[in-house]
Tab-separated table of N, CA, C and O in Angstrom:
chain	number	residue	atom	x	y	z
A	190	GLU	N	119.468	130.814	115.496
A	190	GLU	CA	119.944	130.428	116.791
A	190	GLU	C	118.812	130.021	117.716
A	190	GLU	O	118.966	130.035	118.909
A	191	ASP	N	117.692	129.642	117.142
A	191	ASP	CA	116.576	129.161	117.950
A	191	ASP	C	116.901	127.780	118.513
A	191	ASP	O	117.686	127.027	117.951
A	192	THR	N	116.256	127.473	119.608
A	192	THR	CA	116.391	126.140	120.181
A	192	THR	C	115.576	125.157	119.338
A	192	THR	O	114.695	125.562	118.587
A	193	VAL	N	115.902	123.890	119.466
A	193	VAL	CA	115.141	122.845	118.770
A	193	VAL	C	114.472	121.963	119.818
A	193	VAL	O	114.919	121.879	120.955
A	194	THR	N	113.418	121.296	119.393
A	194	THR	CA	112.708	120.386	120.284
A	194	THR	C	113.164	118.951	120.014
A	194	THR	O	113.823	118.676	119.013
A	195	ILE	N	112.779	118.077	120.912
A	195	ILE	CA	113.079	116.657	120.732
A	195	ILE	C	112.530	116.184	119.388
A	195	ILE	O	113.212	115.497	118.624
A	196	GLU	N	111.293	116.554	119.075
A	196	GLU	CA	110.687	116.092	117.822
A	196	GLU	C	111.383	116.690	116.607
A	196	GLU	O	111.489	116.035	115.574
A	197	GLN	N	111.914	117.893	116.712
A	197	GLN	CA	112.644	118.472	115.588
A	197	GLN	C	113.964	117.740	115.354
A	197	GLN	O	114.344	117.501	114.211
A	198	VAL	N	114.650	117.374	116.423
A	198	VAL	CA	115.876	116.586	116.278
A	198	VAL	C	115.544	115.239	115.636
A	198	VAL	O	116.255	114.766	114.745
A	199	ALA	N	114.436	114.639	116.071
A	199	ALA	CA	114.004	113.363	115.489
A	199	ALA	C	113.765	113.504	113.992
A	199	ALA	O	114.198	112.658	113.199
A	200	VAL	N	113.093	114.569	113.585
A	200	VAL	CA	112.807	114.781	112.164
A	200	VAL	C	114.094	115.035	111.380
A	200	VAL	O	114.256	114.530	110.267
A	201	ILE	N	115.018	115.775	111.950
A	201	ILE	CA	116.302	116.033	111.276
A	201	ILE	C	117.030	114.716	111.007
A	201	ILE	O	117.499	114.460	109.893
A	202	LEU	N	117.132	113.861	112.029
A	202	LEU	CA	117.825	112.577	111.862
A	202	LEU	C	117.071	111.657	110.908
A	202	LEU	O	117.680	110.952	110.101
A	203	TRP	N	115.750	111.654	110.979
A	203	TRP	CA	114.914	110.843	110.089
A	203	TRP	C	115.099	111.281	108.646
A	203	TRP	O	115.271	110.449	107.762
A	204	ASN	N	115.097	112.594	108.407
A	204	ASN	CA	115.329	113.106	107.053
A	204	ASN	C	116.728	112.740	106.570
A	204	ASN	O	116.908	112.353	105.413
A	205	TYR	N	117.713	112.844	107.442
A	205	TYR	CA	119.086	112.505	107.077
A	205	TYR	C	119.197	111.028	106.703
A	205	TYR	O	119.964	110.660	105.809
A	206	ALA	N	118.392	110.186	107.356
A	206	ALA	CA	118.399	108.747	107.071
A	206	ALA	C	117.605	108.404	105.812
A	206	ALA	O	117.516	107.245	105.437
A	207	GLY	N	117.015	109.406	105.168
A	207	GLY	CA	116.268	109.168	103.940
A	207	GLY	C	114.772	109.011	104.155
A	207	GLY	O	114.073	108.489	103.295
A	208	SER	N	114.275	109.410	105.310
A	208	SER	CA	112.850	109.337	105.660
A	208	SER	C	112.280	107.928	105.505
A	208	SER	O	111.256	107.725	104.842
A	209	PRO	N	112.923	106.932	106.126
A	209	PRO	CA	112.403	105.566	106.003
A	209	PRO	C	111.025	105.428	106.645
A	209	PRO	O	110.736	106.089	107.645
A	210	ALA	N	110.215	104.591	106.065
A	210	ALA	CA	108.874	104.360	106.615
A	210	ALA	C	108.996	103.574	107.920
A	210	ALA	O	109.705	102.573	107.980
A	211	PRO	N	108.295	104.029	108.959
A	211	PRO	CA	108.315	103.251	110.194
A	211	PRO	C	107.543	101.957	110.006
A	211	PRO	O	106.612	101.890	109.203
A	212	VAL	N	107.934	100.927	110.723
A	212	VAL	CA	107.307	99.618	110.597
A	212	VAL	C	106.009	99.562	111.392
A	212	VAL	O	105.000	99.084	110.917
A	213	GLY	N	106.046	100.047	112.606
A	213	GLY	CA	104.896	99.924	113.491
A	213	GLY	C	103.940	101.101	113.405
A	213	GLY	O	104.128	102.038	112.645
A	214	SER	N	102.919	100.993	114.210
A	214	SER	CA	101.950	102.072	114.342
A	214	SER	C	101.476	102.050	115.787
A	214	SER	O	101.934	101.261	116.587
A	215	GLY	N	100.553	102.892	116.101
A	215	GLY	CA	100.031	102.901	117.461
A	215	GLY	C	100.127	104.280	118.063
A	215	GLY	O	100.624	105.228	117.452
A	216	ASP	N	99.648	104.375	119.273
A	216	ASP	CA	99.589	105.639	119.993
A	216	ASP	C	100.965	105.990	120.548
A	216	ASP	O	101.458	105.325	121.459
A	217	LEU	N	101.563	107.021	120.002
A	217	LEU	CA	102.903	107.422	120.438
A	217	LEU	C	102.918	107.872	121.891
A	217	LEU	O	103.906	107.663	122.591
A	218	SER	N	101.836	108.479	122.343
A	218	SER	CA	101.781	108.912	123.740
A	218	SER	C	101.898	107.714	124.675
A	218	SER	O	102.562	107.784	125.702
A	219	ALA	N	101.268	106.612	124.301
A	219	ALA	CA	101.337	105.393	125.111
A	219	ALA	C	102.723	104.753	125.043
A	219	ALA	O	103.073	103.949	125.900
A	220	MET	N	103.499	105.115	124.027
A	220	MET	CA	104.847	104.564	123.867
A	220	MET	C	105.901	105.419	124.570
A	220	MET	O	107.089	105.197	124.397
A	221	GLY	N	105.472	106.415	125.330
A	221	GLY	CA	106.408	107.229	126.089
A	221	GLY	C	106.821	108.525	125.417
A	221	GLY	O	107.678	109.238	125.924
A	222	ILE	N	106.222	108.862	124.286
A	222	ILE	CA	106.582	110.082	123.570
A	222	ILE	C	105.920	111.300	124.191
A	222	ILE	O	106.448	112.395	124.152
A	223	GLY	N	104.759	111.128	124.773
A	223	GLY	CA	104.032	112.254	125.343
A	223	GLY	C	103.461	113.143	124.246
A	223	GLY	O	103.167	112.673	123.148
A	224	LYS	N	103.326	114.423	124.541
A	224	LYS	CA	102.792	115.342	123.541
A	224	LYS	C	103.753	115.441	122.366
A	224	LYS	O	104.969	115.471	122.549
A	225	HIS	N	103.179	115.480	121.161
A	225	HIS	CA	103.989	115.604	119.951
A	225	HIS	C	103.133	116.200	118.844
A	225	HIS	O	101.909	116.215	118.936
A	226	SER	N	103.774	116.692	117.820
A	226	SER	CA	103.078	117.252	116.664
A	226	SER	C	102.819	116.153	115.645
A	226	SER	O	103.621	115.231	115.497
A	227	ASP	N	101.700	116.283	114.938
A	227	ASP	CA	101.350	115.285	113.922
A	227	ASP	C	102.420	115.167	112.841
A	227	ASP	O	102.699	114.073	112.357
A	228	TRP	N	103.025	116.289	112.461
A	228	TRP	CA	104.017	116.276	111.389
A	228	TRP	C	105.278	115.501	111.777
A	228	TRP	O	106.057	115.117	110.922
A	229	ALA	N	105.474	115.247	113.061
A	229	ALA	CA	106.673	114.542	113.515
A	229	ALA	C	106.416	113.074	113.838
A	229	ALA	O	107.346	112.344	114.192
A	230	ALA	N	105.169	112.616	113.686
A	230	ALA	CA	104.802	111.268	114.134
A	230	ALA	C	105.624	110.167	113.469
A	230	ALA	O	106.122	109.263	114.151
A	231	ASN	N	105.767	110.188	112.157
A	231	ASN	CA	106.537	109.131	111.474
A	231	ASN	C	107.996	109.136	111.902
A	231	ASN	O	108.605	108.082	112.097
A	232	ALA	N	108.565	110.311	112.054
A	232	ALA	CA	109.968	110.410	112.492
A	232	ALA	C	110.124	109.867	113.907
A	232	ALA	O	111.081	109.145	114.205
A	233	LEU	N	109.190	110.181	114.786
A	233	LEU	CA	109.261	109.696	116.158
A	233	LEU	C	109.095	108.182	116.222
A	233	LEU	O	109.803	107.510	116.974
A	234	ARG	N	108.186	107.643	115.416
A	234	ARG	CA	108.027	106.174	115.360
A	234	ARG	C	109.323	105.524	114.895
A	234	ARG	O	109.781	104.534	115.444
A	235	TRP	N	109.905	106.077	113.840
A	235	TRP	CA	111.158	105.536	113.321
A	235	TRP	C	112.258	105.628	114.374
A	235	TRP	O	113.038	104.687	114.557
A	236	CYS	N	112.318	106.739	115.083
A	236	CYS	CA	113.328	106.899	116.133
A	236	CYS	C	113.144	105.878	117.248
A	236	CYS	O	114.128	105.362	117.780
A	237	LEU	N	111.909	105.581	117.602
A	237	LEU	CA	111.659	104.543	118.603
A	237	LEU	C	112.135	103.183	118.094
A	237	LEU	O	112.827	102.449	118.800
A	238	GLU	N	111.762	102.856	116.862
A	238	GLU	CA	112.122	101.556	116.279
A	238	GLU	C	113.631	101.418	116.095
A	238	GLU	O	114.177	100.325	116.225
A	239	SER	N	114.297	102.513	115.798
A	239	SER	CA	115.741	102.497	115.533
A	239	SER	C	116.573	102.744	116.783
A	239	SER	O	117.786	102.882	116.693
A	240	GLN	N	115.920	102.838	117.923
A	240	GLN	CA	116.594	103.066	119.206
A	240	GLN	C	117.298	104.424	119.285
A	240	GLN	O	118.208	104.606	120.087
A	241	VAL	N	116.908	105.368	118.444
A	241	VAL	CA	117.512	106.707	118.470
A	241	VAL	C	117.166	107.423	119.770
A	241	VAL	O	117.967	108.203	120.279
A	242	LEU	N	116.013	107.131	120.335
A	242	LEU	CA	115.582	107.808	121.566
A	242	LEU	C	116.018	107.079	122.838
A	242	LEU	O	115.756	107.553	123.941
A	243	ALA	N	116.695	105.948	122.698
A	243	ALA	CA	117.125	105.177	123.876
A	243	ALA	C	118.040	106.010	124.764
A	243	ALA	O	118.968	106.671	124.288
A	244	GLY	N	117.758	106.008	126.049
A	244	GLY	CA	118.592	106.738	126.998
A	244	GLY	C	118.434	108.245	126.944
A	244	GLY	O	119.257	108.968	127.486
A	245	THR	N	117.373	108.714	126.283
A	245	THR	CA	117.116	110.142	126.169
A	245	THR	C	115.859	110.459	126.973
A	245	THR	O	114.749	110.325	126.466
A	246	PRO	N	116.009	110.863	128.228
A	246	PRO	CA	114.823	111.100	129.055
A	246	PRO	C	114.110	112.408	128.674
A	246	PRO	O	114.750	113.442	128.489
A	247	PHE	N	112.794	112.315	128.515
A	247	PHE	CA	111.962	113.496	128.289
A	247	PHE	C	110.521	113.115	128.575
A	247	PHE	O	110.178	111.940	128.605
A	248	ASN	N	109.683	114.118	128.791
A	248	ASN	CA	108.270	113.874	129.063
A	248	ASN	C	107.412	114.067	127.825
A	248	ASN	O	106.435	113.358	127.638
A	249	ASN	N	107.740	115.050	127.021
A	249	ASN	CA	106.991	115.366	125.813
A	249	ASN	C	107.969	115.677	124.690
A	249	ASN	O	108.970	116.368	124.912
A	250	ALA	N	107.678	115.212	123.494
A	250	ALA	CA	108.560	115.451	122.353
A	250	ALA	C	108.590	116.914	121.950
A	250	ALA	O	109.461	117.325	121.187
A	251	THR	N	107.662	117.707	122.463
A	251	THR	CA	107.632	119.133	122.138
A	251	THR	C	108.539	119.955	123.044
A	251	THR	O	108.645	121.167	122.867
A	252	GLU	N	109.209	119.305	123.989
A	252	GLU	CA	110.144	120.004	124.882
A	252	GLU	C	111.377	120.460	124.112
A	252	GLU	O	111.794	119.816	123.140
A	253	LYS	N	111.986	121.529	124.585
A	253	LYS	CA	113.267	121.951	124.019
A	253	LYS	C	114.300	120.872	124.317
A	253	LYS	O	114.369	120.351	125.424
A	254	ALA	N	115.086	120.534	123.325
A	254	ALA	CA	116.127	119.514	123.493
A	254	ALA	C	117.366	120.156	124.117
A	254	ALA	O	117.810	121.211	123.671
A	255	THR	N	117.903	119.494	125.118
A	255	THR	CA	119.159	119.958	125.698
A	255	THR	C	120.322	119.463	124.841
A	255	THR	O	120.151	118.593	123.976
A	256	ARG	N	121.489	119.997	125.094
A	256	ARG	CA	122.674	119.512	124.362
A	256	ARG	C	122.895	118.033	124.639
A	256	ARG	O	123.248	117.272	123.752
A	257	ALA	N	122.685	117.622	125.888
A	257	ALA	CA	122.891	116.218	126.259
A	257	ALA	C	121.906	115.304	125.537
A	257	ALA	O	122.288	114.241	125.042
A	258	GLN	N	120.647	115.708	125.463
A	258	GLN	CA	119.648	114.897	124.761
A	258	GLN	C	119.978	114.797	123.276
A	258	GLN	O	119.889	113.722	122.678
A	259	THR	N	120.348	115.911	122.688
A	259	THR	CA	120.700	115.923	121.267
A	259	THR	C	121.917	115.046	121.009
A	259	THR	O	121.938	114.263	120.047
A	260	ALA	N	122.916	115.142	121.875
A	260	ALA	CA	124.116	114.316	121.720
A	260	ALA	C	123.786	112.840	121.858
A	260	ALA	O	124.313	112.003	121.109
A	261	GLN	N	122.893	112.486	122.800
A	261	GLN	CA	122.506	111.089	122.979
A	261	GLN	C	121.789	110.564	121.746
A	261	GLN	O	122.055	109.454	121.288
A	262	MET	N	120.877	111.354	121.207
A	262	MET	CA	120.138	110.932	120.016
A	262	MET	C	121.077	110.753	118.827
A	262	MET	O	120.972	109.784	118.083
A	263	LEU	N	122.002	111.676	118.652
A	263	LEU	CA	122.964	111.579	117.543
A	263	LEU	C	123.874	110.372	117.721
A	263	LEU	O	124.125	109.623	116.769
A	264	THR	N	124.338	110.137	118.934
A	264	THR	CA	125.182	108.965	119.213
A	264	THR	C	124.421	107.676	118.928
A	264	THR	O	124.962	106.763	118.280
A	265	ASN	N	123.164	107.609	119.364
A	265	ASN	CA	122.354	106.415	119.107
A	265	ASN	C	122.161	106.221	117.606
A	265	ASN	O	122.237	105.089	117.113
A	266	TYR	N	121.913	107.293	116.878
A	266	TYR	CA	121.720	107.201	115.433
A	266	TYR	C	122.987	106.651	114.776
A	266	TYR	O	122.932	105.737	113.953
A	267	LEU	N	124.135	107.195	115.155
A	267	LEU	CA	125.395	106.769	114.530
A	267	LEU	C	125.730	105.312	114.886
A	267	LEU	O	126.254	104.588	114.042
A	268	ARG	N	125.437	104.897	116.093
A	268	ARG	CA	125.704	103.510	116.505
A	268	ARG	C	124.800	102.508	115.788
A	268	ARG	O	125.190	101.380	115.541
A	269	ASN	N	123.575	102.927	115.518
A	269	ASN	CA	122.581	101.985	114.995
A	269	ASN	C	122.375	102.092	113.484
A	269	ASN	O	121.541	101.382	112.935
A	270	SER	N	123.117	102.960	112.820
A	270	SER	CA	122.903	103.084	111.362
A	270	SER	C	123.979	102.353	110.588
A	270	SER	O	124.913	101.843	111.068
């Protein structure tokens, strides 16, 4: 019953999608991700490219995800997959 972070939700959806390789590269902090863990970088890049994070406001990917943020990410994933 632990809370999950934005980056953990990203990794869950990325794994569910089959862990596709992200197309781009670059500094995730400069792309609006803020602080994040190295282990989540590919998932976060993929989420940016796939618009999974669209409309999901946050400052750092290490923040606890709210129900609203999680629902937005899941809705974006389902719409774009």
